PDB file of C-alpha atoms in Angstrom:
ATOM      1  CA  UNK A   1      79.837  95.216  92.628  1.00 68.00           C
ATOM      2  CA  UNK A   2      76.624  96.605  90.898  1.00 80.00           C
ATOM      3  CA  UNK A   3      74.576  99.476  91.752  1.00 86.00           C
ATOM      4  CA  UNK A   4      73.088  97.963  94.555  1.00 87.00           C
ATOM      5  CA  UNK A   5      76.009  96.721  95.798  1.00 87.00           C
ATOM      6  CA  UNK A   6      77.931 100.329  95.540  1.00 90.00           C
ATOM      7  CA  UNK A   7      75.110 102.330  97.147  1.00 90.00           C
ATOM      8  CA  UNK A   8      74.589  99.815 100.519  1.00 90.00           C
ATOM      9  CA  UNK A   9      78.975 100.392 100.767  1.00 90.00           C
ATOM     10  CA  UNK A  10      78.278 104.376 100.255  1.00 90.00           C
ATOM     11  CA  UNK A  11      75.208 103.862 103.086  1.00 89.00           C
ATOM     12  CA  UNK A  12      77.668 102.021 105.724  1.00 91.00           C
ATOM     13  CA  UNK A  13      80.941 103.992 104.675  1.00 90.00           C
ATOM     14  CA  UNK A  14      78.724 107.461 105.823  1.00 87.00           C
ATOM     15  CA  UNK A  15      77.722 105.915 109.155  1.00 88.00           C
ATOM     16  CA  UNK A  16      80.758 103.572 110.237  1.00 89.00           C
ATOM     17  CA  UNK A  17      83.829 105.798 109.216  1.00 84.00           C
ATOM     18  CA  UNK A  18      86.651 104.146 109.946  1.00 83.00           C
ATOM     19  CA  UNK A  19      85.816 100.396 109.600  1.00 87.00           C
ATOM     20  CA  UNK A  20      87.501  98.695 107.523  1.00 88.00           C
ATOM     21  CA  UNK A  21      86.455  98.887 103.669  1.00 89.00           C
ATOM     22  CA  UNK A  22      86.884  94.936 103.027  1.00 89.00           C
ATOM     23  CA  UNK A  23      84.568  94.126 105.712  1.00 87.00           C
ATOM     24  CA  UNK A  24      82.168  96.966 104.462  1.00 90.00           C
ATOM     25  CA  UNK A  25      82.280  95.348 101.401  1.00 89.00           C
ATOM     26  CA  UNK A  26      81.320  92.308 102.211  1.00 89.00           C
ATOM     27  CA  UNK A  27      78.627  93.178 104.620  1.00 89.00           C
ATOM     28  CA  UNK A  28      76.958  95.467 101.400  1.00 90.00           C
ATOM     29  CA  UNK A  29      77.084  91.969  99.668  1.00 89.00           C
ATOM     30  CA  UNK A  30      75.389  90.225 102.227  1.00 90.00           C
ATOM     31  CA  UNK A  31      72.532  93.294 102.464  1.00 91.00           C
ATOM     32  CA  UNK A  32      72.118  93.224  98.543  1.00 88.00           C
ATOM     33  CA  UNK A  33      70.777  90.126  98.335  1.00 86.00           C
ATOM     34  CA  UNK A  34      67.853  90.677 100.922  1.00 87.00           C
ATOM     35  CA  UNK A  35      66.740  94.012  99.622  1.00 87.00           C
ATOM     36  CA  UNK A  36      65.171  94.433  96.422  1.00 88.00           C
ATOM     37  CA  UNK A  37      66.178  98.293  96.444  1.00 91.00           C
ATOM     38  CA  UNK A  38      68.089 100.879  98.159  1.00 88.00           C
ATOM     39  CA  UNK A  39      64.640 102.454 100.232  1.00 90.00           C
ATOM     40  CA  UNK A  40      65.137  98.761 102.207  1.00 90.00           C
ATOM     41  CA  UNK A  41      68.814  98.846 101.955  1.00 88.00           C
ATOM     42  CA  UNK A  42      68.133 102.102 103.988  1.00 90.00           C
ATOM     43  CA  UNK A  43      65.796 101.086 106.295  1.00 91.00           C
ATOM     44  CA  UNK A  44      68.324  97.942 107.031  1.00 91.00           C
ATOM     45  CA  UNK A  45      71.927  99.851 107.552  1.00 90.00           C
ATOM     46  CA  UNK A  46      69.661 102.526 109.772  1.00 90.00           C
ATOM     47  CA  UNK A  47      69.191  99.512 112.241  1.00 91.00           C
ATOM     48  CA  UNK A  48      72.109  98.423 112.327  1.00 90.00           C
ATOM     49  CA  UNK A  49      74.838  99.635 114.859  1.00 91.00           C
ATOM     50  CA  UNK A  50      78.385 100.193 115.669  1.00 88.00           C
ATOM     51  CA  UNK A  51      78.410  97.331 117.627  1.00 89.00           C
ATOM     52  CA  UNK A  52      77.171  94.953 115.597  1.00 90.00           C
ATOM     53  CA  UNK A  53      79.042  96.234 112.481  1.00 90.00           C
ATOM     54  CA  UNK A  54      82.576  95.816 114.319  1.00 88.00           C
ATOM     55  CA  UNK A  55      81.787  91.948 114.996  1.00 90.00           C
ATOM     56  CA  UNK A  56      80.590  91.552 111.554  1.00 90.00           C
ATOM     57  CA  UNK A  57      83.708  92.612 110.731  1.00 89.00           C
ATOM     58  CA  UNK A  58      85.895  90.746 113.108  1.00 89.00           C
ATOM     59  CA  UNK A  59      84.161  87.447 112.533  1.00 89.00           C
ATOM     60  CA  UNK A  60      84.655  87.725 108.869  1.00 86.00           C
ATOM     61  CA  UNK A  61      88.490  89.087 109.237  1.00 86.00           C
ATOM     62  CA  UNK A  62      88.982  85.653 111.149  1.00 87.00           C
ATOM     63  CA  UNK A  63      87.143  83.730 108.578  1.00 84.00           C
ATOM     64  CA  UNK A  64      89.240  85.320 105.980  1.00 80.00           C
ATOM     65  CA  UNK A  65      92.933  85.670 107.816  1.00 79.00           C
ATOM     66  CA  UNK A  66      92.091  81.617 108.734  1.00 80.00           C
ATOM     67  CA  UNK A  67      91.430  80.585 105.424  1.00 78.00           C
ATOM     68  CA  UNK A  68      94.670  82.509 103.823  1.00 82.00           C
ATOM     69  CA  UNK A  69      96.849  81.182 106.836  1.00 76.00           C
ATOM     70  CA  UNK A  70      95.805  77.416 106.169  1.00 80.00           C
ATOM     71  CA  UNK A  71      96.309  78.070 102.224  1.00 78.00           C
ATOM     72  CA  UNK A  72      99.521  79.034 103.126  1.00 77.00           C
ATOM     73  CA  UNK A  73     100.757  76.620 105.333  1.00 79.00           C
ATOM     74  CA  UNK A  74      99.403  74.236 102.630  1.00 81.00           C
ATOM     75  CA  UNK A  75     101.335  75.422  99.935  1.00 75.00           C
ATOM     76  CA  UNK A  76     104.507  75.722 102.286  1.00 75.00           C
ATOM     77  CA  UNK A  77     104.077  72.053 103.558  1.00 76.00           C
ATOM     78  CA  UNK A  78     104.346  71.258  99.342  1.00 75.00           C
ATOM     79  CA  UNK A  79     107.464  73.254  99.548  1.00 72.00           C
ATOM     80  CA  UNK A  80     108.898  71.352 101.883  1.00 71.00           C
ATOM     81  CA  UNK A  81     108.056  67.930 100.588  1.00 73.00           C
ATOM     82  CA  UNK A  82     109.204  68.781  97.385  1.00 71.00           C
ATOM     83  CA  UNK A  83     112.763  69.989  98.619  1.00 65.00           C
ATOM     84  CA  UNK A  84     112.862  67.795 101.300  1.00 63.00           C
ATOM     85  CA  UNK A  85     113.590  70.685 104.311  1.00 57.00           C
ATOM     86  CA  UNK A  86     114.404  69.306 107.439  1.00 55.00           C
ATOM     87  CA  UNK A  87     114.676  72.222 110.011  1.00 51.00           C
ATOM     88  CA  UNK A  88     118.073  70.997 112.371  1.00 47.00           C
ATOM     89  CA  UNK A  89     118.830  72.308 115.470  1.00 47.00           C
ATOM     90  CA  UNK A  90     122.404  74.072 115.438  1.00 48.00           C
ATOM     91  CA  UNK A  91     125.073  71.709 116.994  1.00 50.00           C
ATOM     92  CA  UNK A  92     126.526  72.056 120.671  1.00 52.00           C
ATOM     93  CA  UNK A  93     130.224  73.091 121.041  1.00 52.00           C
ATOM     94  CA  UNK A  94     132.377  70.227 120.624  1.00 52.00           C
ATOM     95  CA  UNK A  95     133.705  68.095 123.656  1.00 53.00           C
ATOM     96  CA  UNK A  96     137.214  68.492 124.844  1.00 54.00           C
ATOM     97  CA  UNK A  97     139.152  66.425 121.667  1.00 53.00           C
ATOM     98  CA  UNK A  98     136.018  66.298 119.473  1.00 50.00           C
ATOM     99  CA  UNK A  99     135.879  67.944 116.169  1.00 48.00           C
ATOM    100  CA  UNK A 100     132.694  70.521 115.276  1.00 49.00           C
ATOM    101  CA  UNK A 101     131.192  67.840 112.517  1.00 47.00           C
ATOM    102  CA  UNK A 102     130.574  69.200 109.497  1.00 48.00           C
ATOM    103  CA  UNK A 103     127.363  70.471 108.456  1.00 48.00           C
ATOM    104  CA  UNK A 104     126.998  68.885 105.186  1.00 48.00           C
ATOM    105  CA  UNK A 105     125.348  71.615 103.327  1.00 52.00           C
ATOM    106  CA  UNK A 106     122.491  71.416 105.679  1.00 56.00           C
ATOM    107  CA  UNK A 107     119.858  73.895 105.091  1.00 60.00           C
ATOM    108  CA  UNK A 108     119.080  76.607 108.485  1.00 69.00           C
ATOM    109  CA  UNK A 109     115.715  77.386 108.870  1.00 69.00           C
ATOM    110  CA  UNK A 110     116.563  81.179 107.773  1.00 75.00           C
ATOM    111  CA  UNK A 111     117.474  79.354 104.334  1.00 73.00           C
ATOM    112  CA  UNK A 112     114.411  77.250 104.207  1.00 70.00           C
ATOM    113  CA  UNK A 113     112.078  80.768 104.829  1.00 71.00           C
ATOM    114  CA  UNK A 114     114.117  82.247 102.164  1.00 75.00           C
ATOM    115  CA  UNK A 115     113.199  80.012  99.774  1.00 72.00           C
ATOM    116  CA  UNK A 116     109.852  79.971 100.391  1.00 72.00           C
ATOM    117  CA  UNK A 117     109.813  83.755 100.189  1.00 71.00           C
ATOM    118  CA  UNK A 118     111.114  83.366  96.735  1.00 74.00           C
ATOM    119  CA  UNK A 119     109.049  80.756  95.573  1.00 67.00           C
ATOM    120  CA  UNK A 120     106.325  82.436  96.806  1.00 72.00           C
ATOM    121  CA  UNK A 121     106.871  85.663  94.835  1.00 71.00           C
ATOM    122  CA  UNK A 122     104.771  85.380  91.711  1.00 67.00           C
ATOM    123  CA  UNK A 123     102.010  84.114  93.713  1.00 66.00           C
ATOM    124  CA  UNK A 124     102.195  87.175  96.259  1.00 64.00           C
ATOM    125  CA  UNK A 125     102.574  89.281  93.359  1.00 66.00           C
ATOM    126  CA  UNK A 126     100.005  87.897  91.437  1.00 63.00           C
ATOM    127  CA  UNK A 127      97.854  88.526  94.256  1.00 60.00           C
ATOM    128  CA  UNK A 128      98.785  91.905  95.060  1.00 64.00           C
ATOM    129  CA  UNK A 129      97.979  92.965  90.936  1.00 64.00           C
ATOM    130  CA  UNK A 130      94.510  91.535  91.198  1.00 66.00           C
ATOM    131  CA  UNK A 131      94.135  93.104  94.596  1.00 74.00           C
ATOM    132  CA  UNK A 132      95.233  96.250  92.482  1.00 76.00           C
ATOM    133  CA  UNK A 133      92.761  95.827  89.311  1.00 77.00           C
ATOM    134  CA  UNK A 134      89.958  95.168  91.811  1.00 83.00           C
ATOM    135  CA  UNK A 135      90.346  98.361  93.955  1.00 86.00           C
ATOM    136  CA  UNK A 136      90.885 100.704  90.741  1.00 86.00           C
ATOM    137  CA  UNK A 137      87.622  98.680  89.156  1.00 86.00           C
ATOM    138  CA  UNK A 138      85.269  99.445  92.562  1.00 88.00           C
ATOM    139  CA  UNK A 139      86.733 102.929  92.749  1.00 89.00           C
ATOM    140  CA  UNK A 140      85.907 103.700  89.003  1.00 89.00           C
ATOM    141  CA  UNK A 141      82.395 101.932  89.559  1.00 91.00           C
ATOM    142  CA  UNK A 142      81.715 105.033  91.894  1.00 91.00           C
ATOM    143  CA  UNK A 143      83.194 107.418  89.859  1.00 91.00           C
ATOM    144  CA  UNK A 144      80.807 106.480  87.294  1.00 91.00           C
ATOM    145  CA  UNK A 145      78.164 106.425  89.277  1.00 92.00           C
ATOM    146  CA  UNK A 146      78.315 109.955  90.558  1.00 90.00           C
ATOM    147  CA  UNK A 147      78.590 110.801  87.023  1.00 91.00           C
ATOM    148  CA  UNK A 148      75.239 108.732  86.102  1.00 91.00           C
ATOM    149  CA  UNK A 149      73.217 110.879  89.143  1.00 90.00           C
ATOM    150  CA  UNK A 150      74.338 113.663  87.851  1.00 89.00           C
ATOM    151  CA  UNK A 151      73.370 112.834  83.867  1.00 89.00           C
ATOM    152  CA  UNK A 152      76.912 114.053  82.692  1.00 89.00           C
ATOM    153  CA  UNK A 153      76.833 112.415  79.171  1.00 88.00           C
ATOM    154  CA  UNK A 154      79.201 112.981  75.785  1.00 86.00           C
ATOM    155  CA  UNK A 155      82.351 114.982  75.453  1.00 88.00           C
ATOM    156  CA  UNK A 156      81.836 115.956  79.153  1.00 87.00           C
ATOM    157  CA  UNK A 157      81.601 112.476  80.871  1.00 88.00           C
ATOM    158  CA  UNK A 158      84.540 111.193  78.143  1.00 89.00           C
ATOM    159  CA  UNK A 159      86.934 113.958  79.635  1.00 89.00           C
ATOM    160  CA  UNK A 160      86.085 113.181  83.161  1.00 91.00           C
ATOM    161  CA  UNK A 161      86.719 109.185  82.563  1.00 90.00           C
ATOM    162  CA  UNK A 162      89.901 110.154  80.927  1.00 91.00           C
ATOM    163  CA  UNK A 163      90.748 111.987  84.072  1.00 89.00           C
ATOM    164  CA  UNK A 164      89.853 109.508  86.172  1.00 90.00           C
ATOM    165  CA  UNK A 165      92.034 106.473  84.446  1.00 89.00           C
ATOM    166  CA  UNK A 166      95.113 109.109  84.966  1.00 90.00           C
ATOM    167  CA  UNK A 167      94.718 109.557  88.242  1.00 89.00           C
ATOM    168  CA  UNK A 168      93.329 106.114  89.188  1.00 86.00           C
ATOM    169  CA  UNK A 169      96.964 104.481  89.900  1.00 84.00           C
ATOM    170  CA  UNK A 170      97.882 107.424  91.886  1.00 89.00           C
ATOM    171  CA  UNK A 171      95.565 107.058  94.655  1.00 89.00           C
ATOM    172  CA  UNK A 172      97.862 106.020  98.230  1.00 87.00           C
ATOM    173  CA  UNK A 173      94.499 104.806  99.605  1.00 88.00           C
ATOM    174  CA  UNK A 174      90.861 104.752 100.519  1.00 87.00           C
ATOM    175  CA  UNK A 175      90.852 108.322 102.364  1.00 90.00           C
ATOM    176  CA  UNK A 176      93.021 109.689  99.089  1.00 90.00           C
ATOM    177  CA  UNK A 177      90.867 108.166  96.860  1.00 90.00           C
ATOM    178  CA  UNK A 178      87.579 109.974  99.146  1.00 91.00           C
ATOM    179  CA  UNK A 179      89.507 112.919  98.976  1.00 91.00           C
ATOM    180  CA  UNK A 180      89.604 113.079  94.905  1.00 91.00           C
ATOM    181  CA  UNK A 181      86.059 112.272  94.654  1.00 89.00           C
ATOM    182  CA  UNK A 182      84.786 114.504  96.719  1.00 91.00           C
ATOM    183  CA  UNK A 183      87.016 117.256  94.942  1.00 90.00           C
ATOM    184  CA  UNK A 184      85.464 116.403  91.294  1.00 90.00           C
ATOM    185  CA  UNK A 185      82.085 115.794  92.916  1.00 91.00           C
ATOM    186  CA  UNK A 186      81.889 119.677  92.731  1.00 89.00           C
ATOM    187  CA  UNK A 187      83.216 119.820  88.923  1.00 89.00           C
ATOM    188  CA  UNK A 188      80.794 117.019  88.078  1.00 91.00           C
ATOM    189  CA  UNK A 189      77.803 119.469  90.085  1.00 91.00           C
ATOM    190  CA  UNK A 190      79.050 122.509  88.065  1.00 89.00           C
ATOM    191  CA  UNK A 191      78.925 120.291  84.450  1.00 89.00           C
ATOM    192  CA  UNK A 192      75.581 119.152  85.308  1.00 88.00           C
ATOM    193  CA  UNK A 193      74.487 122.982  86.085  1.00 89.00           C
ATOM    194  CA  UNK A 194      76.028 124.503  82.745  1.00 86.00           C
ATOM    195  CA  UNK A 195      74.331 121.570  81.037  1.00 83.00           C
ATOM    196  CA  UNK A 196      70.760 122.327  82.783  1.00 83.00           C
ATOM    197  CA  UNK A 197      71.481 125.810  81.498  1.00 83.00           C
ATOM    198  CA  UNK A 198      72.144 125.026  78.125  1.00 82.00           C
ATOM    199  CA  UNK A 199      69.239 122.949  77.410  1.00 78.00           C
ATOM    200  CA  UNK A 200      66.910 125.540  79.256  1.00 81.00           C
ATOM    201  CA  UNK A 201      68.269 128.471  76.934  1.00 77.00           C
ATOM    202  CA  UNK A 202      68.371 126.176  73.495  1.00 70.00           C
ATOM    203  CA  UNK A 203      64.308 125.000  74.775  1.00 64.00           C
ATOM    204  CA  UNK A 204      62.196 124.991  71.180  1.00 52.00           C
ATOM    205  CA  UNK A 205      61.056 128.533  70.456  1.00 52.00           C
ATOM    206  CA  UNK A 206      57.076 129.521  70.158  1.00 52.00           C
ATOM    207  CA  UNK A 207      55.947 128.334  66.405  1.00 50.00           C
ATOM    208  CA  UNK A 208      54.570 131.405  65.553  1.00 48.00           C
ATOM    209  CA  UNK A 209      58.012 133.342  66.533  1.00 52.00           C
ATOM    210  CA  UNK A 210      58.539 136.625  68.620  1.00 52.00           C
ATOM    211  CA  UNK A 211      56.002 138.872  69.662  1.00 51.00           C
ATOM    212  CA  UNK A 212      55.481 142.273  68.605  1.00 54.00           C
ATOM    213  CA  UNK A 213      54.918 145.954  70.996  1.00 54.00           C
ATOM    214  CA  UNK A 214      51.526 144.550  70.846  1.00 57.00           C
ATOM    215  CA  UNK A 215      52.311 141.087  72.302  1.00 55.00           C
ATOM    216  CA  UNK A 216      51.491 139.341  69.512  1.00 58.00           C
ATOM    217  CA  UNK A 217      53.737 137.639  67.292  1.00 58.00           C
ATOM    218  CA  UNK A 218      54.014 138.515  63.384  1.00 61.00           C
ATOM    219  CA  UNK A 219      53.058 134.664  62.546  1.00 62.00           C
ATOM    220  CA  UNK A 220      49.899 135.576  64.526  1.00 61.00           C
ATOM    221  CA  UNK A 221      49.289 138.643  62.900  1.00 65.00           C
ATOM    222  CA  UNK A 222      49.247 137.426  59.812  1.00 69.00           C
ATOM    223  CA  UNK A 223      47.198 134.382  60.144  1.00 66.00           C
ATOM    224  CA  UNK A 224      44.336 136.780  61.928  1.00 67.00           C
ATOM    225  CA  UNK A 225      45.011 139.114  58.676  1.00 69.00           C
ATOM    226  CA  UNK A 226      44.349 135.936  56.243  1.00 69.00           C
ATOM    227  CA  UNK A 227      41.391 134.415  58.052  1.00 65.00           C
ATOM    228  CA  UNK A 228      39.468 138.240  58.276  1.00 65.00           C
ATOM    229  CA  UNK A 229      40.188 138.660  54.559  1.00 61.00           C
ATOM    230  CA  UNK A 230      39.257 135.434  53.665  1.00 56.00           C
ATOM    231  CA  UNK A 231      36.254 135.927  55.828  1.00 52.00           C
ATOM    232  CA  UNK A 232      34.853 139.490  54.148  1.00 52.00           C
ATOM    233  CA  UNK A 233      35.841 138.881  50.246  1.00 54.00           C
ATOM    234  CA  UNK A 234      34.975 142.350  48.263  1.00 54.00           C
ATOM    235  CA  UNK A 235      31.377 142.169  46.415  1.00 50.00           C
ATOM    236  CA  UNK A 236      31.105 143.577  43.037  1.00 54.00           C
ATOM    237  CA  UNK A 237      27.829 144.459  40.748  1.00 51.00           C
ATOM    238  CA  UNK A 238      27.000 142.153  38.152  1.00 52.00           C
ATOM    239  CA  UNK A 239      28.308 143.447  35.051  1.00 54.00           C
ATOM    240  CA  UNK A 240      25.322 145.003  32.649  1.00 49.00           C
TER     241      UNK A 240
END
């Protein structure tokens, strides 16, 4: 997402709490690219309303859940032409002087599922790491941002990412994640304030230096004592 992007989610995640973050997401997509910058982003998410947000939402879920459930079913049809699975119903108890017929190795349906699980476990887990990477990328997008408004730069803003990278796989979820940031938002506000105070106290000192009991400064002084001495040179007699 880019900085567009991030500040239309931070917009809708203030004034829909609780909807889901996915959906959020993909709604701030869909805003980004009819606003040129976040003063119409605002005036955009300030029309919109609960209402309309949660069937945003729900259409897209449907959308979404539709598309994954058809992908699946696709890749499990594969699966079963590949292997040949025949679900068979289970056989009736055996007529008075009739044998239970062997089953032949015939695969249950609990059998066929558990294959598919298992074939299915790279991809799931596959999916579930980029899932991961994704999440951890968008959070540390923010992370960065806050520390771009706040012009945290050098040694400072290379400790904080540092930080950040540790913690980043420790997060349980969105409202953890919320919870962290707005716990370093107030280290990042304190950096930014010792910083302001730095620069205002190292600010480039007068030219001509400090000032004397007089209030004027010696580099003062002495250019007024050059320029009146200069100005009344001593006059001597022409020599007889």
């Amino acid at each position: 997402m880019d900085e567009l992007q991030l500040a239309i989610l931070a917009l809708l995640q203030s004034k829909f709490a609780g909807v889901r973050k996915d959906g959020l997401q993909q709604l701030a997509a869909v805003i980004s690219v009819q606003v040129a910058n976040e003063e119409e982003a605002n005036e955009v998410v300030g029309k919109l309303t609960a209402d309309k947000v949660s069937k945003f939402v729900t259409d897209w879920r449907k959308t979404t859940d539709a598309e994954i459930a058809k992908a699946n079913k696709t890749h499990e049809d594969g699966l079963r032409r590949k292997y040949d699975f025949k679900e068979k119903e289970a056989p009736g108890d055996p007529k008075p002087g009739e044998e239970t017929p062997p089953t032949g190795g015939a695969l249950t349906a609990e059998a066929i599922r558990a294959i598919i699980r298992e074939e299915t476990k790279s991809i799931r887990e596959g999916y579930d790491g980029l899932r991961a990477e994704k999440t951890t990328a968008t959070r540390r997008e923010q992370f960065v941002a806050r520390l771009d408004a706040a012009k945290i730069e050098g040694k400072q803003r290379d400790m904080l990412l540092r930080s950040f990278d540790r913690a980043a796989t420790t997060f349980k979820d969105d409202e953890d994640f919320n919870g962290y940031l707005t716990e370093m938002q107030g280290d990042i506000d304190a950096l930014a304030q010792e910083q302001s105070d730095n620069e205002l106290r190292n600010h480039e000192k007068p030219i001509f230096g400090a000032v004397n009991k007089d209030g004027i400064s010696a580099g003062v002084a002495d250019y007024i004592a050059s320029q009146q001495s200069s100005a009344s040179p001593t006059l001597t007699g022409k020599e007889i």
